[in-house]
């Protein structure tokens, strides 16, 4: 895992920018009927009749958001797409187009960039999204990805952060904290590797956690489920920065408070085990860990029957009047104020 | 010009990412009726009825695309927006929304980022475009901007690179090569400054060239003119990489050839003077210089009367059958094959 892959080496300067773009985009197949024109003009052209469009963008930077010593390039490409699709699904919209911009230093041979794009295209194909544009340039240091995702939905289906009402249920998909603990495992193995490169770590017990970190999946299935169940959340956000700050975002935008019950937070057994191994509190990890890419939403109580017993959903609390604030109710029935501290890349 | 500005220093780590985003977006005013929701949710929401949308994105990287030793941050912000709007106008569409992503190292204080955004907002306000989203993160080195622009037009008005027909006129707006020569002036002054920081250069004779480099304007006015004149070009591209490769792009996409007449290429007198000073051939500069952000388009001959005598437009040649290829016809009536070499940032 930690060994750097050997590539046959084709230098990017040989190809040039136009050559590289042609090379990377030659096999694109467009599948969305809303894509009128993809790569190859000054801009892509899209057409969505009688629907609204959602637009989101993210920047991923080597050394800040990812570490290539344990993040394979193909996984990086896949994950970069997921990060953006997750934002589209968090609007309860269907993702339809992507633009992919990369800046890459000359130290990367063409074959490495091909790996990266293999992951990007795998994600695009799997989720049925068209790559319609982007930019490719050199960087003075390292690798950088900037992805923009477009989606669409009829106006009535779009879910903002701002629609939650007091008494609405607070619901989360999947389980939380595993991606963060996967990162801890990878960081630990990197340190072990530095000391003893011959060490063969047994990572099997951590497979789920590592996969959650290296190859997360955006919850397109949940958006489709909502449609099938004919429910529309009152507010929604994706869990990218940790549960605490996401709840605070919903509270702030919707002008409500919240009660989150510690005992309800969904955890995978592997995540609990590793928290014990690392002597970390699992609740703290879910509150501030991040990168879960699950959906956090609020639901009118009348819709409770639709999600009851569905293993995709866990009711973890409910919204309250704004003046009551946002609190975690611990297993010991203590009230702890939630803080909106997400991940801060500017901290040293 | 070459002195670095002194900023009072507020560190980015104090503010954090959420704080920085709030700070930079607090004064945004949305003006486009197609903007349903701007900054502040998982994605922006846009609605364009009965029109198509165009989408384009660009990456600008310190040390590759700009040099902060002579590019003031406010100008950089302005220019970064222009680069993207120019692509929207090159589709004959109205620009309506932008997303702005920046990665910035801790060496930049908040006040520097405010300067950058002052330029971005100045451009957005001047061109009537809404800033609806983006991402803000730290970088391990230098400054990086990733901008996505959205525009719209009715389907019949959208102009691709691919619609040129043999016998169509080849037309360009404004004049060419000035931005490139402005860059040469700035690079020269930087070298002079290194040797003698006390030197006070007289840059007045170069004001136009430097402005073309530091504060280009996208040709929104031309798109509006087309509407007023009720003409739609048969193909169009913006001149960002130099005339030669842009003509080749139109030829390739439209499956036509082209004849470009050297004597017709529009040059500003200041540009001609500086080419003499630098002992550079002005035609070569226009063919491969880049960053003019003018519009290059083809027009059916029947529309010639509409543009005739209009100082915004210069007919520089005409399209031919594909098999004839693309050539420059020199003043000495020689035929020289055009090459599609644009700027290659991967070259060392």
XYZ file of N, CA and C in Angstrom, chain A residues 131-297:
501
model
N -18.477 14.134 -17.902
C -17.372 15.084 -17.779
C -17.450 16.016 -18.995
N -17.728 17.301 -18.771
C -18.013 18.212 -19.889
C -16.987 19.325 -20.069
N -15.975 19.362 -19.220
C -14.998 20.434 -19.387
C -13.956 20.403 -18.307
N -13.138 21.451 -18.297
C -12.099 21.546 -17.298
C -10.906 22.293 -17.820
N -9.838 22.215 -17.082
C -8.618 22.919 -17.443
C -7.464 22.035 -16.977
N -6.383 22.081 -17.723
C -5.224 21.265 -17.377
C -3.999 22.146 -17.477
N -3.243 22.235 -16.422
C -2.096 23.123 -16.449
C -0.991 22.585 -15.553
N 0.159 23.211 -15.605
C 1.245 22.762 -14.745
C 1.173 23.507 -13.424
N 1.740 22.921 -12.406
C 1.843 23.594 -11.113
C 3.311 23.694 -10.757
N 3.627 24.621 -9.868
C 5.018 24.731 -9.440
C 5.338 23.691 -8.369
N 4.319 23.166 -7.716
C 4.557 22.127 -6.716
C 3.320 21.285 -6.561
N 3.482 19.982 -6.696
C 2.411 19.090 -6.326
C 1.215 19.060 -7.262
N 0.194 18.395 -6.772
C -0.999 18.103 -7.551
C -2.186 18.806 -6.922
N -3.049 19.274 -7.774
C -4.208 20.011 -7.320
C -5.390 19.696 -8.209
N -6.538 19.478 -7.608
C -7.749 19.215 -8.371
C -8.809 20.239 -8.025
N -9.469 20.744 -9.032
C -10.613 21.615 -8.807
C -11.769 21.053 -9.621
N -12.814 20.654 -8.923
C -13.938 20.003 -9.596
C -15.208 20.807 -9.373
N -15.970 20.963 -10.430
C -17.279 21.596 -10.325
C -18.321 20.574 -10.751
N -19.374 20.442 -9.965
C -20.446 19.495 -10.302
C -21.743 20.255 -10.523
N -22.507 19.781 -11.493
C -23.805 20.356 -11.818
C -24.866 19.279 -11.625
N -25.998 19.665 -11.111
C -27.114 18.734 -10.982
C -28.403 19.468 -11.257
N -29.494 18.749 -11.217
C -30.772 19.410 -11.484
C -31.908 18.691 -10.769
N -32.974 19.413 -10.538
C -34.169 18.875 -9.896
C -35.296 19.870 -10.124
N -36.530 19.395 -10.034
C -37.629 20.359 -10.082
C -37.557 21.189 -8.802
N -38.000 22.436 -8.908
C -37.835 23.396 -7.811
C -38.376 22.861 -6.485
N -39.513 22.158 -6.517
C -40.147 21.697 -5.279
C -39.319 20.627 -4.574
N -38.447 19.949 -5.305
C -37.646 18.880 -4.708
C -36.347 19.374 -4.083
N -35.909 20.557 -4.467
C -34.606 21.016 -3.962
C -34.693 21.299 -2.470
N -33.741 20.742 -1.741
C -33.737 20.853 -0.284
C -32.562 21.735 0.141
N -32.880 22.793 0.847
C -31.862 23.721 1.341
C -31.502 23.374 2.786
N -30.507 24.096 3.288
C -30.180 23.930 4.702
C -31.211 24.638 5.579
N -32.025 25.449 4.983
C -32.810 26.426 5.733
C -34.257 26.039 6.033
N -34.670 24.814 5.712
C -36.099 24.515 5.851
C -36.506 23.781 7.119
N -35.573 23.517 8.032
C -35.900 22.737 9.226
C -36.826 23.508 10.163
N -37.791 22.792 10.765
C -38.724 23.393 11.728
C -38.512 22.730 13.088
N -38.783 23.456 14.183
C -38.717 22.831 15.505
C -39.640 21.605 15.492
N -39.249 20.575 16.192
C -39.944 19.273 16.264
C -39.624 18.348 15.084
N -39.006 18.874 13.986
C -38.568 17.967 12.909
C -37.575 16.951 13.474
N -37.611 15.756 12.894
C -36.631 14.730 13.273
C -35.284 15.037 12.629
N -34.201 14.709 13.331
C -32.853 14.860 12.796
C -32.350 13.466 12.438
N -32.041 13.253 11.171
C -31.759 11.907 10.668
C -30.424 11.892 9.929
N -29.695 10.803 10.062
C -28.442 10.670 9.318
C -28.426 9.325 8.595
N -27.750 9.291 7.451
C -27.619 8.029 6.714
C -26.347 7.314 7.157
N -26.284 6.005 6.932
C -25.069 5.231 7.145
C -24.523 5.306 8.554
N -23.209 5.246 8.683
C -22.567 5.380 9.986
C -21.483 6.445 9.910
N -21.053 6.904 11.066
C -20.167 8.074 11.110
C -18.811 7.774 11.747
N -17.824 8.556 11.398
C -16.518 8.496 12.064
C -15.532 7.509 11.460
N -16.011 6.622 10.579
C -15.131 5.568 10.056
C -14.033 6.144 9.159
N -14.371 7.147 8.334
C -13.376 7.713 7.420
C -12.238 8.358 8.207
N -12.600 9.021 9.283
C -11.570 9.672 10.100
C -10.653 8.645 10.747
N -11.240 7.551 11.243
C -10.407 6.518 11.876
C -9.579 5.785 10.817
N -10.112 5.670 9.611
C -9.317 5.111 8.509
C -8.072 5.945 8.267
N -8.242 7.254 8.339
C -7.102 8.160 8.161
C -6.065 7.969 9.274
N -6.556 7.770 10.498
C -5.621 7.546 11.617
C -4.786 6.286 11.384
N -5.446 5.221 10.901
C -4.742 3.971 10.596
C -3.666 4.227 9.541
N -4.042 4.915 8.477
C -3.103 5.163 7.376
C -1.929 6.020 7.847
N -2.208 7.014 8.666
C -1.127 7.859 9.194
C -0.190 7.035 10.078
N -0.771 6.138 10.882
C 0.057 5.306 11.751
C 0.944 4.380 10.932
N 0.364 3.759 9.895
C 1.148 2.836 9.066
C 2.260 3.584 8.331
N 1.990 4.818 7.961
C 3.010 5.616 7.292
C 4.211 5.831 8.225
N 3.925 6.084 9.492
C 5.006 6.281 10.460
C 5.778 4.977 10.677
N 5.043 3.862 10.787
C 5.689 2.548 10.950
C 6.591 2.268 9.743
N 6.060 2.574 8.559
C 6.801 2.331 7.326
C 8.096 3.129 7.291
N 8.042 4.360 7.777
C 9.242 5.207 7.800
C 10.336 4.562 8.644
N 9.927 3.973 9.784
C 10.891 3.372 10.699
C 11.357 2.019 10.165
N 10.416 1.235 9.658
C 10.738 -0.112 9.192
C 10.014 -0.434 7.888
N 10.660 -0.121 6.759
C 10.008 -0.330 5.454
C 9.722 -1.810 5.153
N 10.332 -2.736 5.931
C 10.118 -4.162 5.691
C 8.846 -4.665 6.365
N 8.315 -3.883 7.278
C 7.144 -4.298 8.038
C 5.947 -4.550 7.107
N 5.300 -5.704 7.288
C 4.108 -6.019 6.497
C 2.882 -5.882 7.392
N 2.222 -4.765 7.339
C 1.094 -4.573 8.254
C -0.095 -5.454 7.864
N -0.813 -5.941 8.861
C -2.064 -6.657 8.605
C -3.203 -5.646 8.725
N -3.693 -5.212 7.570
C -4.709 -4.158 7.586
C -6.126 -4.696 7.455
N -6.259 -6.042 7.413
C -7.589 -6.627 7.240
C -8.630 -6.127 8.241
N -8.272 -6.057 9.519
C -9.309 -5.615 10.469
C -9.765 -4.185 10.216
N -8.967 -3.455 9.445
C -9.258 -2.047 9.221
C -9.819 -1.771 7.825
N -10.105 -2.852 7.100
C -10.478 -2.700 5.688
C -11.635 -1.708 5.496
N -12.674 -1.845 6.340
C -13.834 -0.968 6.171
C -13.469 0.497 6.388
N -12.689 0.728 7.445
C -12.328 2.111 7.781
C -11.466 2.735 6.680
N -10.512 1.948 6.173
C -9.623 2.457 5.124
C -10.403 2.728 3.843
N -11.343 1.836 3.556
C -12.162 2.066 2.358
C -13.009 3.336 2.493
N -13.532 3.556 3.689
C -14.321 4.775 3.912
C -13.463 6.023 3.712
N -12.175 5.925 4.019
C -11.276 7.060 3.818
C -10.838 7.184 2.371
N -10.467 6.060 1.751
C -9.865 6.134 0.422
C -10.885 6.086 -0.707
N -12.003 5.430 -0.479
C -12.984 5.311 -1.562
C -14.412 5.491 -1.037
N -14.698 6.691 -0.602
C -16.057 6.960 -0.112
C -17.044 6.949 -1.274
N -18.292 6.699 -0.956
C -19.354 6.739 -1.967
C -20.350 7.838 -1.588
N -20.714 8.643 -2.564
C -21.746 9.658 -2.322
C -23.112 8.979 -2.331
N -24.082 9.526 -1.562
C -25.322 8.800 -1.338
C -26.392 9.101 -2.390
N -26.040 8.812 -3.642
C -27.023 8.896 -4.724
C -28.225 7.993 -4.431
N -27.937 6.830 -3.838
C -29.008 5.860 -3.542
C -30.060 6.451 -2.615
N -29.616 7.315 -1.716
C -30.551 7.906 -0.755
C -31.498 8.878 -1.452
N -30.941 9.654 -2.389
C -31.776 10.601 -3.150
C -32.842 9.841 -3.942
N -32.427 8.705 -4.518
C -33.379 7.879 -5.269
C -34.436 7.270 -4.347
N -33.981 6.910 -3.142
C -34.900 6.353 -2.144
C -35.947 7.385 -1.740
N -35.513 8.619 -1.531
C -36.457 9.695 -1.183
C -37.552 9.805 -2.241
N -37.138 9.735 -3.486
C -38.087 9.864 -4.605
C -39.097 8.730 -4.556
N -38.559 7.501 -4.354
C -39.403 6.313 -4.315
C -40.369 6.378 -3.134
N -39.868 6.837 -1.996
C -40.699 6.905 -0.787
C -41.586 8.149 -0.803
N -41.403 8.983 -1.822
C -42.162 10.236 -1.941
C -42.049 11.110 -0.700
N -40.809 11.209 -0.189
C -40.602 12.170 0.888
C -39.550 13.193 0.466
N -39.704 14.384 0.990
C -38.727 15.456 0.755
C -38.287 15.974 2.129
N -37.017 15.817 2.470
C -36.551 16.357 3.755
C -36.846 17.855 3.847
N -36.942 18.359 5.077
C -37.189 19.798 5.223
C -35.889 20.590 5.117
N -34.768 19.950 5.463
C -33.453 20.564 5.256
C -32.432 19.441 5.118
N -31.302 19.745 4.510
C -30.299 18.673 4.321
C -28.923 19.287 4.092
N -27.901 18.500 4.467
C -26.497 18.875 4.282
C -25.709 17.573 4.215
N -24.559 17.584 3.565
C -23.756 16.360 3.624
C -22.733 16.471 4.751
N -22.372 15.327 5.307
C -21.474 15.309 6.459
C -20.036 15.233 5.955
N -19.456 16.393 5.684
C -18.070 16.397 5.219
C -17.114 16.876 6.303
N -17.589 17.718 7.210
C -16.698 18.315 8.218
C -16.898 17.771 9.635
N -17.765 16.822 9.860
C -18.055 16.380 11.217
C -19.486 16.756 11.582
N -20.131 15.879 12.335
C -21.555 16.024 12.637
C -21.887 17.337 13.337
N -21.018 17.758 14.250
C -21.320 18.940 15.050
C -21.487 20.186 14.188
N -20.514 20.436 13.337
C -20.618 21.670 12.547
C -21.730 21.570 11.514
N -22.037 20.356 11.035
C -23.132 20.222 10.060
C -24.474 20.518 10.734
N -24.652 20.020 11.952
C -25.895 20.321 12.685
C -26.004 21.829 12.906
N -24.880 22.438 13.273
C -24.888 23.887 13.495
C -25.248 24.649 12.212
N -24.771 24.153 11.067
C -25.127 24.805 9.798
C -26.639 24.759 9.577
N -27.237 23.591 9.819
C -28.698 23.469 9.648
C -29.427 24.399 10.620
N -28.963 24.417 11.878
C -29.607 25.260 12.895
C -29.532 26.727 12.503
N -28.348 27.150 12.073
C -28.137 28.555 11.746
C -29.003 28.954 10.535
N -28.959 28.111 9.494
C -29.700 28.454 8.275
C -31.206 28.382 8.498
N -31.649 27.456 9.360
C -33.096 27.262 9.569
C -33.631 28.031 10.766
N -32.731 28.666 11.507
C -33.122 29.396 12.722
C -33.883 28.492 13.694
N -33.255 27.363 13.989
C -33.814 26.421 14.974
C -32.695 25.954 15.893
N -33.067 25.256 16.955
C -32.097 24.585 17.805
C -32.130 23.095 17.490
N -31.329 22.305 18.239
C -31.319 20.865 17.995
C -30.927 20.115 19.263
N -31.462 18.930 19.388
C -31.010 17.997 20.419
C -30.497 16.751 19.714
N -29.222 16.443 19.967
C -28.586 15.269 19.372
C -28.351 14.268 20.499
N -28.792 13.017 20.311
C -28.638 12.016 21.364
C -27.429 11.137 21.098
N -26.462 11.187 22.014
C -25.203 10.450 21.842
C -25.457 8.973 21.568
N -26.372 8.381 22.308
C -26.610 6.935 22.180
C -27.170 6.539 20.810
N -27.718 7.537 20.084
C -28.315 7.237 18.787
C -27.323 7.305 17.628
N -26.173 7.928 17.829
C -25.236 8.145 16.718
C -24.779 6.795 16.149
N -24.994 6.548 14.861
C -24.689 5.234 14.285
C -23.178 5.041 14.091
N -22.655 3.968 14.681
C -21.226 3.661 14.600
C -21.037 2.255 14.076
N -20.043 2.058 13.252
C -19.689 0.707 12.815
C -18.845 0.054 13.908
N -19.028 -1.266 14.160
C -18.221 -1.937 15.202
C -16.717 -1.759 14.993
N -16.272 -1.784 13.741
C -14.837 -1.618 13.472
C -14.358 -0.249 13.922
N -15.219 0.738 13.783
C -14.867 2.094 14.192
C -14.748 2.165 15.712
N -15.671 1.509 16.416
C -15.622 1.488 17.884
C -14.336 0.814 18.363
N -14.007 -0.325 17.747
C -12.780 -1.051 18.128
C -11.537 -0.196 17.964
N -11.448 0.479 16.831
C -10.243 1.271 16.568
C -10.175 2.496 17.477
N -11.325 3.047 17.810
C -11.323 4.152 18.779
C -10.739 3.678 20.110
N -11.102 2.458 20.520
C -10.543 1.913 21.766
C -9.034 1.715 21.632
N -8.624 1.154 20.484
C -7.204 0.936 20.217
C -6.415 2.244 20.296
N -6.986 3.304 19.741
C -6.316 4.615 19.723
C -6.619 5.444 20.977
N -7.423 4.860 21.882
C -7.849 5.597 23.071
C -8.490 6.946 22.716
N -9.395 6.883 21.752
C -10.129 8.080 21.350
C -11.600 7.876 21.651
N -12.298 8.946 21.976
C -13.719 8.870 22.262
C -14.501 8.874 20.948
N -15.276 7.826 20.717
C -15.947 7.682 19.419
C -16.937 8.818 19.151
N -17.590 9.317 20.183
C -18.540 10.415 19.977
C -17.814 11.670 19.495
N -16.682 11.964 20.127
C -15.888 13.122 19.702
C -15.493 13.005 18.243
N -15.114 11.795 17.848
C -14.701 11.577 16.449
C -15.854 11.853 15.488
N -17.032 11.363 15.819
C -18.165 11.602 14.899
C -18.535 13.091 14.864
N -18.375 13.750 16.001
C -18.754 15.167 16.048
C -17.810 16.043 15.243
N -16.510 15.685 15.233
C -15.561 16.585 14.587
C -14.663 15.923 13.559
N -14.920 14.644 13.254
C -14.000 13.915 12.379
C -14.069 14.309 10.916
N -15.212 14.158 10.311
C -15.363 14.582 8.920
C -15.099 13.502 7.896
N -15.386 13.863 6.639
C -15.175 13.024 5.456
C -16.067 11.781 5.387
N -17.188 11.809 6.103
C -18.084 10.652 6.029
C -18.922 10.639 4.750
N -19.218 11.839 4.229
C -20.055 11.992 3.018
C -21.386 11.258 3.120
N -21.904 11.201 4.358
C -23.278 10.762 4.567
C -24.180 11.990 4.478
N -25.475 11.763 4.457
C -26.411 12.887 4.416
C -27.062 13.069 5.777
N -27.115 14.300 6.224
C -27.779 14.673 7.469
C -28.983 15.508 7.078
N -30.160 15.088 7.535
C -31.343 15.840 7.109
C -32.386 15.906 8.211
